[in-house]
PDB file of C-alpha atoms in Angstrom:
ATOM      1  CA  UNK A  67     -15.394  12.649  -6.727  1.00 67.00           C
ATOM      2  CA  UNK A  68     -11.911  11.853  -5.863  1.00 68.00           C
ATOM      3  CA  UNK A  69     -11.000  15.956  -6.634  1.00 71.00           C
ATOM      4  CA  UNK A  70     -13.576  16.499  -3.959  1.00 71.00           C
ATOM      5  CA  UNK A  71     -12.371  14.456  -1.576  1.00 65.00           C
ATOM      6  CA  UNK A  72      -8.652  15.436  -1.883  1.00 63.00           C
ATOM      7  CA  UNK A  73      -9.853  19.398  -1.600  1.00 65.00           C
ATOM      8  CA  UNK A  74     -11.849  18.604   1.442  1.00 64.00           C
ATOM      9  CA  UNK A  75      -8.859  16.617   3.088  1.00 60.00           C
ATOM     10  CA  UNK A  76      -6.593  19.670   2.095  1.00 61.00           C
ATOM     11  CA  UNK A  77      -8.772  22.121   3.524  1.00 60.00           C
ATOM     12  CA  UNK A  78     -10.228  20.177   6.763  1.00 58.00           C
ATOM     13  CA  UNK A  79      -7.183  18.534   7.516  1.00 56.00           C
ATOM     14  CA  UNK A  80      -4.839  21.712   7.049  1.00 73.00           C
ATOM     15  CA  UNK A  81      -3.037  21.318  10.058  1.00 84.00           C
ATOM     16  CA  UNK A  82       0.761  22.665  11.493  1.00 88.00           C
ATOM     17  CA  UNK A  83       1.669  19.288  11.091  1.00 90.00           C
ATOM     18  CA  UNK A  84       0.054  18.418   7.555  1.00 89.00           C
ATOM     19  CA  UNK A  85       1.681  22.062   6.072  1.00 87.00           C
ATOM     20  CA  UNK A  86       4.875  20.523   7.324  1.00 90.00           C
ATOM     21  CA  UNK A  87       4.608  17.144   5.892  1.00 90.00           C
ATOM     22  CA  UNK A  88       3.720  18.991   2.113  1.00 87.00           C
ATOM     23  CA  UNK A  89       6.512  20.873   2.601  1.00 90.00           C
ATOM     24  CA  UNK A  90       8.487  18.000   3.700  1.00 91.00           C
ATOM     25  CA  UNK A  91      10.239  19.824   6.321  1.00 93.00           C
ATOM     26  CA  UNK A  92      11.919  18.243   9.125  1.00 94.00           C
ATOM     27  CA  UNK A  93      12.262  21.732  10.784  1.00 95.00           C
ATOM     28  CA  UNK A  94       8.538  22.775  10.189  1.00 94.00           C
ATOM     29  CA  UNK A  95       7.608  19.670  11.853  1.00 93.00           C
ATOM     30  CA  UNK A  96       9.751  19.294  14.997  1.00 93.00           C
ATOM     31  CA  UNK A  97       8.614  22.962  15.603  1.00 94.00           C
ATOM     32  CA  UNK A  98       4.682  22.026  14.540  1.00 92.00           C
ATOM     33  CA  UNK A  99       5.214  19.595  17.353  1.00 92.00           C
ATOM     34  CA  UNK A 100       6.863  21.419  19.799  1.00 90.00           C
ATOM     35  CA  UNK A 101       3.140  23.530  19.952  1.00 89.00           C
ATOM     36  CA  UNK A 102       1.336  19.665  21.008  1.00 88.00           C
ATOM     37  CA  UNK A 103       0.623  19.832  24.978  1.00 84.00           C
ATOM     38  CA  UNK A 104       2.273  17.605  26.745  1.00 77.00           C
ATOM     39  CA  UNK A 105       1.082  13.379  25.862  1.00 82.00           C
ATOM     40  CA  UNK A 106      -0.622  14.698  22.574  1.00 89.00           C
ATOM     41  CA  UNK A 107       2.251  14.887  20.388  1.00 88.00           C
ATOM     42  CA  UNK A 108       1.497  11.217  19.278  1.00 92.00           C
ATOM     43  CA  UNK A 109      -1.907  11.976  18.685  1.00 91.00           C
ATOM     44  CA  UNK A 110      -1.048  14.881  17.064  1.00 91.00           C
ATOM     45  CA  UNK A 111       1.322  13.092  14.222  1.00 92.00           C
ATOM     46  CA  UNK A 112      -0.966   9.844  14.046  1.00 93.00           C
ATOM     47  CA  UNK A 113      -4.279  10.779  13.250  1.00 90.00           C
ATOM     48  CA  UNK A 114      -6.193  13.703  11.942  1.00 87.00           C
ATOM     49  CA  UNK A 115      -9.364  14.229  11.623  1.00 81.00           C
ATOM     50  CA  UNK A 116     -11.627  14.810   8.485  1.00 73.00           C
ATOM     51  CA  UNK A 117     -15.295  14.741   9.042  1.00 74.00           C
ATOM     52  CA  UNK A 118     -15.726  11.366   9.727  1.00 79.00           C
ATOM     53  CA  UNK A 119     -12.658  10.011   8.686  1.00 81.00           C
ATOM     54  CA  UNK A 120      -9.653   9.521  10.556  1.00 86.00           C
ATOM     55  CA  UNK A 121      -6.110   9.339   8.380  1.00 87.00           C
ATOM     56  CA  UNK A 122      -2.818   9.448   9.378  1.00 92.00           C
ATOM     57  CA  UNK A 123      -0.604  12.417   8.773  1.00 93.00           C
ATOM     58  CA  UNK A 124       2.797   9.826   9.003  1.00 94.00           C
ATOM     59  CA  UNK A 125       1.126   7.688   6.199  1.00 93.00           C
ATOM     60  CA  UNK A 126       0.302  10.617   4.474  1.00 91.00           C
ATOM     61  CA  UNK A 127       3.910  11.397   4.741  1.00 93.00           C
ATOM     62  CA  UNK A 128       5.306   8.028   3.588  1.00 95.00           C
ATOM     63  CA  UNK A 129       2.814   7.416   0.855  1.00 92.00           C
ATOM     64  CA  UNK A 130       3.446  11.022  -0.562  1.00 91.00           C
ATOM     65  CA  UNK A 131       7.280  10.732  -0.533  1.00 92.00           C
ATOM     66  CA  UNK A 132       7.860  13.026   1.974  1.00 93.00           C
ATOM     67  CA  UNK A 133      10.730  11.088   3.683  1.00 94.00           C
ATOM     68  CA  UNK A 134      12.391  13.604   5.520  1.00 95.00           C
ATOM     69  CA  UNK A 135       9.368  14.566   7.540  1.00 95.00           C
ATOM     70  CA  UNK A 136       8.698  11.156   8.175  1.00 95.00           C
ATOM     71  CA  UNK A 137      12.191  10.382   9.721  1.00 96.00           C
ATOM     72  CA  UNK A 138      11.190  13.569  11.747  1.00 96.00           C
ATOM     73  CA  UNK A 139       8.037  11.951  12.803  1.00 95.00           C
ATOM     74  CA  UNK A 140       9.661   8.522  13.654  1.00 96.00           C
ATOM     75  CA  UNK A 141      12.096  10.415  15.616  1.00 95.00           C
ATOM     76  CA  UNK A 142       9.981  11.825  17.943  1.00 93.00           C
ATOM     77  CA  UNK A 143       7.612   9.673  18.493  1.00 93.00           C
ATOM     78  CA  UNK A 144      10.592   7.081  19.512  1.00 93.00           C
ATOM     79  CA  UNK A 145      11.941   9.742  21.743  1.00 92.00           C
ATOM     80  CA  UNK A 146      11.667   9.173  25.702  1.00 89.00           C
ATOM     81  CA  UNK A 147       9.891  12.362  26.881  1.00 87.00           C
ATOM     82  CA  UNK A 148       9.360  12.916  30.876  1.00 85.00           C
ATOM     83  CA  UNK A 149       7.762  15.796  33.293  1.00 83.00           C
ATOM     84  CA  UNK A 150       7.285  15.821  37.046  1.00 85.00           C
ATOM     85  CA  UNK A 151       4.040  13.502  37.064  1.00 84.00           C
ATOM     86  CA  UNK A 152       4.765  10.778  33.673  1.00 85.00           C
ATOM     87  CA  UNK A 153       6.927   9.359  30.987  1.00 87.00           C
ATOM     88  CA  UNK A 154       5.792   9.843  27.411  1.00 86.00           C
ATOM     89  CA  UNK A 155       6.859   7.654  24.671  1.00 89.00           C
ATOM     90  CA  UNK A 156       5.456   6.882  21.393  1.00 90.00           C
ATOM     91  CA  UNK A 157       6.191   3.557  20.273  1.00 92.00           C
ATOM     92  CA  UNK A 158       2.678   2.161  21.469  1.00 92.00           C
ATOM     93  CA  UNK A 159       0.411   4.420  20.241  1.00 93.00           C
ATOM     94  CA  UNK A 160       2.167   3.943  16.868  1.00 95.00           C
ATOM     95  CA  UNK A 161       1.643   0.411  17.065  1.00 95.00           C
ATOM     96  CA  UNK A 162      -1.406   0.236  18.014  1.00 95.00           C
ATOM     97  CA  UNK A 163      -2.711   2.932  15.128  1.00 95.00           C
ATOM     98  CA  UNK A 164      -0.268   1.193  13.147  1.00 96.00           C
ATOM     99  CA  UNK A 165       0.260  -2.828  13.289  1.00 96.00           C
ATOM    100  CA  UNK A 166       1.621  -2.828  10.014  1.00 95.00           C
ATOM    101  CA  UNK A 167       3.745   0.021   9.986  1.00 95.00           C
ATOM    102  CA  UNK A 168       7.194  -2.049   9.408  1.00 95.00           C
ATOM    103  CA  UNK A 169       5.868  -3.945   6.549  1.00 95.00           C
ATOM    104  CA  UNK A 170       4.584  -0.993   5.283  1.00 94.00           C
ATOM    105  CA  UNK A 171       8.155   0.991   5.742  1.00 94.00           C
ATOM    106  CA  UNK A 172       9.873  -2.011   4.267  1.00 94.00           C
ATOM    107  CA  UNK A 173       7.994  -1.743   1.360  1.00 94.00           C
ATOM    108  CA  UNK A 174       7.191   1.972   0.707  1.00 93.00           C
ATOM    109  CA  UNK A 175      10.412   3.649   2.685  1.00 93.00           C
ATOM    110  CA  UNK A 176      13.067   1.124   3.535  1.00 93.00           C
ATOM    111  CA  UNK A 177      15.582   3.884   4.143  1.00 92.00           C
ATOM    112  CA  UNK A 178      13.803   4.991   7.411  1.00 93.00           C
ATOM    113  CA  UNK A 179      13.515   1.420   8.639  1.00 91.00           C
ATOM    114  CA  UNK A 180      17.228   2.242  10.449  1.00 89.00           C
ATOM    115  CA  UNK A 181      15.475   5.415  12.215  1.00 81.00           C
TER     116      UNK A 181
END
């Protein structure tokens, strides 16, 4: 059952972003991003899709040691984007996906509690 589940999470949630985090690429991701339109790119790093399940490709990261594209990940969504008609900035989206997230980087990636 659980082989199952990890092939169909491989295969359904195969995303730029999710090849990225396996490779743990910091590069691969900041350019998997770079393709998001504009006010996605936090959607795009915070949830993906599986059937009818919803996980998070920056847990994913953290939980699966990939630590520098989480840093990469933390980066940008903490990064003050603008165009002509709004400001776009992370932090609340990954809050609100995320309530826990500093307890959880305390205790499963302290070194990117700094980022």
């Amino acid at each position: 059952l659980i082989s199952r589940i990890l092939c169909r999470v491989i295969t359904e949630g195969s995303t730029i972003v999710m090849k990225a985090i396996n490779e743990n690429s910091a590069a691969m991701l900041r350019k998997a991003v770079g393709c998001a339109p504009r006010g996605e790119r936090s959607a795009w790093v915070l949830s993906v899709q599986v059937g009818a399940q919803s996980i998070s490709p920056l847990l994913w990261a953290i939980r699966s040691g990939s630590l520098e594209a989480s840093k990469a990940i933390l980066v940008d969504l903490l990064t003050i984007r603008a165009d002509r008609d709004s400001y776009y900035f992370g932090a609340d989206y990954l809050f609100e996906r995320h309530p826990d997230i500093l307890r959880r980087l305390s205790l499963d990636a302290p070194g990117l509690l700094p980022t």
